[in-house]
């Protein structure tokens, strides 16, 4: 027959178990807080520009995009530009990016008129860095596709990343990164293949 432990030993054992549980909970909480604070303070890398044709990597002479081993771009969080409207500060609205992304995806897949005409259509939609990468695209790599839709990957007040889907393609062909530039207009800041 098992012996009953005296009440003093049972109470002491319960106190030890409670102390161990509280210590573990405290350590787990401290690790979670430290991890959260580390994620908040880590700067995100700047995306780079790369022009691509379907099924190919960045064009020769353009910068490789930052990101993972599959060469998918890393979106960047930057400060939104501040605009003045009637003396009051305002930032661009998120809805402003979609027409730019759609126009770019349509123009990118339209090589009609050759490389110079293609670049002329893309220029107003891109920042200088992205345009420089597009200038390195060789004429025979210009795509001939019909734009169908955008699939949003990231959307916040300083960065938008979308995958462009084209008619007849079973997967997205083009990943487009957009950000508001200093003038407050959304512009394409990089182009690459989706992962």
Tab-separated table of C-alpha atoms in Angstrom:
chain	number	residue	atom	x	y	z
A	1	UNK	CA	0.000	0.000	0.000
A	2	UNK	CA	1.443	3.393	-0.941
A	3	UNK	CA	2.198	5.734	1.871
A	4	UNK	CA	0.699	9.174	1.953
A	5	UNK	CA	3.276	11.910	2.020
A	6	UNK	CA	3.105	14.337	4.884
A	7	UNK	CA	1.473	17.650	3.928
A	8	UNK	CA	4.715	19.613	4.350
A	9	UNK	CA	6.561	17.529	1.691
A	10	UNK	CA	3.637	17.764	-0.755
A	11	UNK	CA	3.478	21.535	-0.371
A	12	UNK	CA	7.255	21.842	-0.834
A	13	UNK	CA	7.151	19.708	-4.010
A	14	UNK	CA	4.230	21.767	-5.406
A	15	UNK	CA	6.135	24.993	-4.734
A	16	UNK	CA	9.184	23.687	-6.606
A	17	UNK	CA	7.062	22.631	-9.597
A	18	UNK	CA	5.330	26.026	-9.637
A	19	UNK	CA	8.697	27.842	-9.481
A	20	UNK	CA	10.051	25.802	-12.412
A	21	UNK	CA	6.931	26.456	-14.512
A	22	UNK	CA	7.097	30.200	-13.810
A	23	UNK	CA	10.825	30.310	-14.657
A	24	UNK	CA	10.230	28.552	-17.989
A	25	UNK	CA	7.346	30.906	-18.812
A	26	UNK	CA	9.537	33.926	-18.001
A	27	UNK	CA	12.381	32.681	-20.233
A	28	UNK	CA	9.996	31.960	-23.142
A	29	UNK	CA	8.449	35.438	-22.812
A	30	UNK	CA	11.874	37.112	-22.769
A	31	UNK	CA	12.954	35.205	-25.905
A	32	UNK	CA	9.739	36.134	-27.729
A	33	UNK	CA	10.125	39.838	-26.862
A	34	UNK	CA	13.791	39.850	-27.914
A	35	UNK	CA	12.925	38.132	-31.200
A	36	UNK	CA	10.121	40.609	-31.919
A	37	UNK	CA	12.368	43.608	-31.191
A	38	UNK	CA	15.142	42.187	-33.391
A	39	UNK	CA	12.736	41.778	-36.320
A	40	UNK	CA	11.484	45.362	-35.890
A	41	UNK	CA	14.980	46.862	-35.940
A	42	UNK	CA	16.483	44.835	-38.823
A	43	UNK	CA	16.795	47.046	-41.922
A	44	UNK	CA	15.440	45.462	-45.087
A	45	UNK	CA	17.730	45.270	-48.127
A	46	UNK	CA	17.260	47.599	-51.079
A	47	UNK	CA	15.817	45.878	-54.172
A	48	UNK	CA	17.814	46.097	-57.355
A	49	UNK	CA	16.810	46.239	-60.981
A	50	UNK	CA	16.814	43.406	-63.477
A	51	UNK	CA	14.963	43.198	-66.770
A	52	UNK	CA	13.893	39.706	-67.742
A	53	UNK	CA	12.295	37.818	-70.567
A	54	UNK	CA	10.040	34.824	-69.934
A	55	UNK	CA	11.961	31.788	-68.693
A	56	UNK	CA	15.243	33.639	-68.380
A	57	UNK	CA	17.162	35.317	-65.572
A	58	UNK	CA	18.176	38.986	-65.442
A	59	UNK	CA	19.655	40.401	-68.635
A	60	UNK	CA	23.379	40.642	-69.050
A	61	UNK	CA	24.772	43.873	-67.734
A	62	UNK	CA	21.949	44.477	-65.297
A	63	UNK	CA	22.320	44.149	-61.567
A	64	UNK	CA	21.253	40.905	-59.939
A	65	UNK	CA	18.294	41.296	-57.627
A	66	UNK	CA	18.678	40.694	-53.922
A	67	UNK	CA	16.686	37.981	-52.277
A	68	UNK	CA	16.747	34.242	-51.714
A	69	UNK	CA	18.506	31.487	-53.651
A	70	UNK	CA	15.709	31.482	-56.242
A	71	UNK	CA	16.566	35.104	-57.067
A	72	UNK	CA	13.214	36.383	-55.873
A	73	UNK	CA	13.375	40.047	-54.953
A	74	UNK	CA	13.329	41.340	-51.441
A	75	UNK	CA	10.824	44.167	-51.062
A	76	UNK	CA	12.106	47.240	-49.365
A	77	UNK	CA	10.407	49.326	-46.739
A	78	UNK	CA	11.190	52.982	-47.289
A	79	UNK	CA	9.712	56.152	-45.984
A	80	UNK	CA	6.763	57.403	-47.972
A	81	UNK	CA	7.308	60.779	-49.547
A	82	UNK	CA	5.472	63.645	-47.966
A	83	UNK	CA	3.302	65.735	-50.229
A	84	UNK	CA	1.690	69.039	-49.484
A	85	UNK	CA	-1.951	69.576	-50.308
A	86	UNK	CA	-3.327	72.894	-49.177
A	87	UNK	CA	-0.509	73.254	-46.678
A	88	UNK	CA	-1.227	69.845	-45.105
A	89	UNK	CA	1.076	66.853	-45.389
A	90	UNK	CA	-0.235	63.741	-47.121
A	91	UNK	CA	1.255	60.552	-48.497
A	92	UNK	CA	0.239	58.854	-51.746
A	93	UNK	CA	-2.704	56.493	-51.445
A	94	UNK	CA	-2.299	52.761	-51.954
A	95	UNK	CA	-4.795	52.738	-54.806
A	96	UNK	CA	-2.463	54.802	-56.972
A	97	UNK	CA	-0.093	51.883	-57.730
A	98	UNK	CA	-2.445	49.601	-59.684
A	99	UNK	CA	-2.726	51.641	-62.930
A	100	UNK	CA	1.075	52.000	-63.014
A	101	UNK	CA	1.591	48.242	-62.570
A	102	UNK	CA	-1.022	47.400	-65.216
A	103	UNK	CA	0.405	49.898	-67.735
A	104	UNK	CA	3.933	48.605	-67.122
A	105	UNK	CA	2.924	44.930	-67.472
A	106	UNK	CA	1.099	45.732	-70.717
A	107	UNK	CA	3.937	47.848	-72.165
A	108	UNK	CA	6.625	45.349	-71.101
A	109	UNK	CA	4.956	42.617	-73.158
A	110	UNK	CA	4.536	44.826	-76.245
A	111	UNK	CA	7.715	44.992	-78.374
A	112	UNK	CA	5.871	46.672	-81.263
A	113	UNK	CA	8.045	49.336	-82.906
A	114	UNK	CA	11.328	47.837	-81.645
A	115	UNK	CA	13.462	48.465	-78.596
A	116	UNK	CA	13.397	52.287	-78.716
A	117	UNK	CA	9.585	52.416	-78.847
A	118	UNK	CA	9.413	49.759	-76.100
A	119	UNK	CA	11.715	51.771	-73.833
A	120	UNK	CA	9.785	54.974	-74.569
A	121	UNK	CA	6.552	53.311	-73.363
A	122	UNK	CA	8.229	52.026	-70.176
A	123	UNK	CA	10.181	55.182	-69.246
A	124	UNK	CA	7.381	57.202	-67.577
A	125	UNK	CA	6.485	54.189	-65.410
A	126	UNK	CA	9.966	53.433	-64.006
A	127	UNK	CA	12.528	55.095	-61.785
A	128	UNK	CA	16.052	55.714	-63.117
A	129	UNK	CA	17.526	52.517	-61.663
A	130	UNK	CA	14.828	50.250	-63.122
A	131	UNK	CA	15.006	52.023	-66.491
A	132	UNK	CA	18.782	51.529	-66.596
A	133	UNK	CA	18.262	47.777	-66.250
A	134	UNK	CA	15.648	47.799	-69.012
A	135	UNK	CA	18.038	49.635	-71.348
A	136	UNK	CA	20.338	46.587	-71.130
A	137	UNK	CA	17.681	44.324	-72.611
A	138	UNK	CA	18.647	43.009	-76.021
A	139	UNK	CA	16.104	43.448	-78.825
A	140	UNK	CA	15.674	39.708	-79.452
A	141	UNK	CA	14.654	39.203	-75.813
A	142	UNK	CA	11.674	41.518	-76.026
A	143	UNK	CA	8.554	39.562	-75.031
A	144	UNK	CA	5.405	39.169	-77.125
A	145	UNK	CA	2.596	38.454	-74.672
A	146	UNK	CA	-0.901	39.666	-73.817
A	147	UNK	CA	-1.262	40.978	-70.270
A	148	UNK	CA	-4.098	39.325	-68.307
A	149	UNK	CA	-3.919	40.239	-64.605
A	150	UNK	CA	-1.873	41.124	-61.524
A	151	UNK	CA	-1.390	38.896	-58.487
A	152	UNK	CA	-0.473	41.030	-55.448
A	153	UNK	CA	2.355	39.567	-53.323
A	154	UNK	CA	3.123	42.501	-50.979
A	155	UNK	CA	1.108	45.656	-50.404
A	156	UNK	CA	1.842	48.336	-47.826
A	157	UNK	CA	2.248	52.091	-47.810
A	158	UNK	CA	5.841	52.049	-49.058
A	159	UNK	CA	6.152	48.944	-51.244
A	160	UNK	CA	4.012	46.907	-53.606
A	161	UNK	CA	5.167	43.676	-55.266
A	162	UNK	CA	2.964	42.083	-57.926
A	163	UNK	CA	3.278	39.163	-60.303
A	164	UNK	CA	2.049	39.840	-63.839
A	165	UNK	CA	0.092	37.017	-65.444
A	166	UNK	CA	-0.169	36.823	-69.225
A	167	UNK	CA	-2.682	35.047	-71.466
A	168	UNK	CA	-1.573	31.534	-72.360
A	169	UNK	CA	0.892	31.256	-69.474
A	170	UNK	CA	0.144	28.818	-66.662
A	171	UNK	CA	2.182	30.851	-64.151
A	172	UNK	CA	3.217	34.484	-63.595
A	173	UNK	CA	5.906	35.650	-66.008
A	174	UNK	CA	7.050	38.906	-64.437
A	175	UNK	CA	7.478	40.212	-60.860
A	176	UNK	CA	7.177	43.985	-60.565
A	177	UNK	CA	8.260	45.990	-57.519
A	178	UNK	CA	6.731	49.439	-57.073
A	179	UNK	CA	7.358	52.247	-54.596
A	180	UNK	CA	6.309	55.881	-54.339
A	181	UNK	CA	9.135	58.098	-55.554
A	182	UNK	CA	10.023	61.554	-54.217
A	183	UNK	CA	7.383	63.179	-56.398
A	184	UNK	CA	4.755	60.987	-54.716
A	185	UNK	CA	4.000	58.958	-57.833
A	186	UNK	CA	4.198	55.172	-57.743
A	187	UNK	CA	6.914	53.896	-60.076
A	188	UNK	CA	8.408	50.543	-60.991
A	189	UNK	CA	11.638	50.139	-59.009
A	190	UNK	CA	12.582	46.615	-60.132
A	191	UNK	CA	11.562	43.849	-62.500
A	192	UNK	CA	12.491	40.185	-62.229
A	193	UNK	CA	11.116	36.664	-62.616
A	194	UNK	CA	8.738	35.469	-59.891
A	195	UNK	CA	9.964	32.672	-57.652
